[in-house]
Short mmCIF file of C-alpha atoms in Angstrom, two decimals:
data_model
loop_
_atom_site.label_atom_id
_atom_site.label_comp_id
_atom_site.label_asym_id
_atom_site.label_seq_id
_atom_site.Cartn_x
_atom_site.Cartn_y
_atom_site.Cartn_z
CA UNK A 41 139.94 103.92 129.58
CA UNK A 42 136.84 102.68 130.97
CA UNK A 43 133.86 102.40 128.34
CA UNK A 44 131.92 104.74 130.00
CA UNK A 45 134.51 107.70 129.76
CA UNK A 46 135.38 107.26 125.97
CA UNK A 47 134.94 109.53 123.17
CA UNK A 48 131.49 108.35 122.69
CA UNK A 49 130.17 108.82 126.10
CA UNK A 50 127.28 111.14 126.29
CA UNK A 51 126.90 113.46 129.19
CA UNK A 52 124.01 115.31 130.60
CA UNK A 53 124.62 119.18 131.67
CA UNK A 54 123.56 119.49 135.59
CA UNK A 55 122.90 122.62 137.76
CA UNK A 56 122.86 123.03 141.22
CA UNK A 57 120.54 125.16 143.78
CA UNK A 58 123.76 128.08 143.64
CA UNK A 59 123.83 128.17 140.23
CA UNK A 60 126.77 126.18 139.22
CA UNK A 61 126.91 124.06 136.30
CA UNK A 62 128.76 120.60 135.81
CA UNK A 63 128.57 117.70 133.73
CA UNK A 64 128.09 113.94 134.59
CA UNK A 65 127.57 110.73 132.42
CA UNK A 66 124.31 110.62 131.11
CA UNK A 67 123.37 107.30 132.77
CA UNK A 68 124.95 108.18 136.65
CA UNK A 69 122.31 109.51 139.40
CA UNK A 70 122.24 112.38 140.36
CA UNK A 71 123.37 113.89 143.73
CA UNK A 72 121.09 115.68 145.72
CA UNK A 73 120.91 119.13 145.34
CA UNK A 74 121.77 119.20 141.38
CA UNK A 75 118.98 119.07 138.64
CA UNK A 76 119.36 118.48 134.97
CA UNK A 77 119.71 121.55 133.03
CA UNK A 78 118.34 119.91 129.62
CA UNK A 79 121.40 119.47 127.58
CA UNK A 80 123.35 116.41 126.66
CA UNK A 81 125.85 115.09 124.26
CA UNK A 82 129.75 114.42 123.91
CA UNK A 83 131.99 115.75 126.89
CA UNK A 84 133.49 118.82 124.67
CA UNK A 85 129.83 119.80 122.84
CA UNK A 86 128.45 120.30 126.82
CA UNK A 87 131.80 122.00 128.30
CA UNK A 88 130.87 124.49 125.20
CA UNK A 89 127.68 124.61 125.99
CA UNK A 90 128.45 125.23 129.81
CA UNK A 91 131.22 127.81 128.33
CA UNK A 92 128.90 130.46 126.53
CA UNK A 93 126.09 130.02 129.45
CA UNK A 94 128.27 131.64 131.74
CA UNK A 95 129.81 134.25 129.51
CA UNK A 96 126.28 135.18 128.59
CA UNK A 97 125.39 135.49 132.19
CA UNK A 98 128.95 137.56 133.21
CA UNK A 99 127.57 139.83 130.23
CA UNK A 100 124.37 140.55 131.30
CA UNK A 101 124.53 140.97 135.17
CA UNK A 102 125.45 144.28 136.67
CA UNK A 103 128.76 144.77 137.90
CA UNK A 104 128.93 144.99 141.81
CA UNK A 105 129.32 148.60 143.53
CA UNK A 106 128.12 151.42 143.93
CA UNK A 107 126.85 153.12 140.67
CA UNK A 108 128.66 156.86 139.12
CA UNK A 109 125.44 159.20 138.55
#
């Protein structure tokens, strides 16, 4: 396994324009079109992180449809 993939690797949490999250190593560019979203650390801390963000975001948006009066 290259170093920079190991356990100890620390990865940055990235969001793009859409919404989407993603991780990358901390020290790679980024791509155009992403942004840092302020969290790093080890691979499974940020794929937790990354986890509950988008439950908590499925929880509080209104579902799609028309509404029942």
């Amino acid at each position: 396994m290259p170093p920079e993939t190991g356990p100890a690797s620390i990865y940055k949490i990235v969001l793009n324009d859409e919404g989407n999250y993603a991780i990358c190593l901390s020290a790679w560019d980024l791509p155009p079109g992403w942004a840092e979203a302020g969290k790093s650390g080890g691979k499974t801390e940020c794929l937790a992180f990354i986890w509950n963000s988008t439950r908590s975001r499925r929880n509080r948006a209104p579902l799609p449809g028309p509404r029942s009066s």
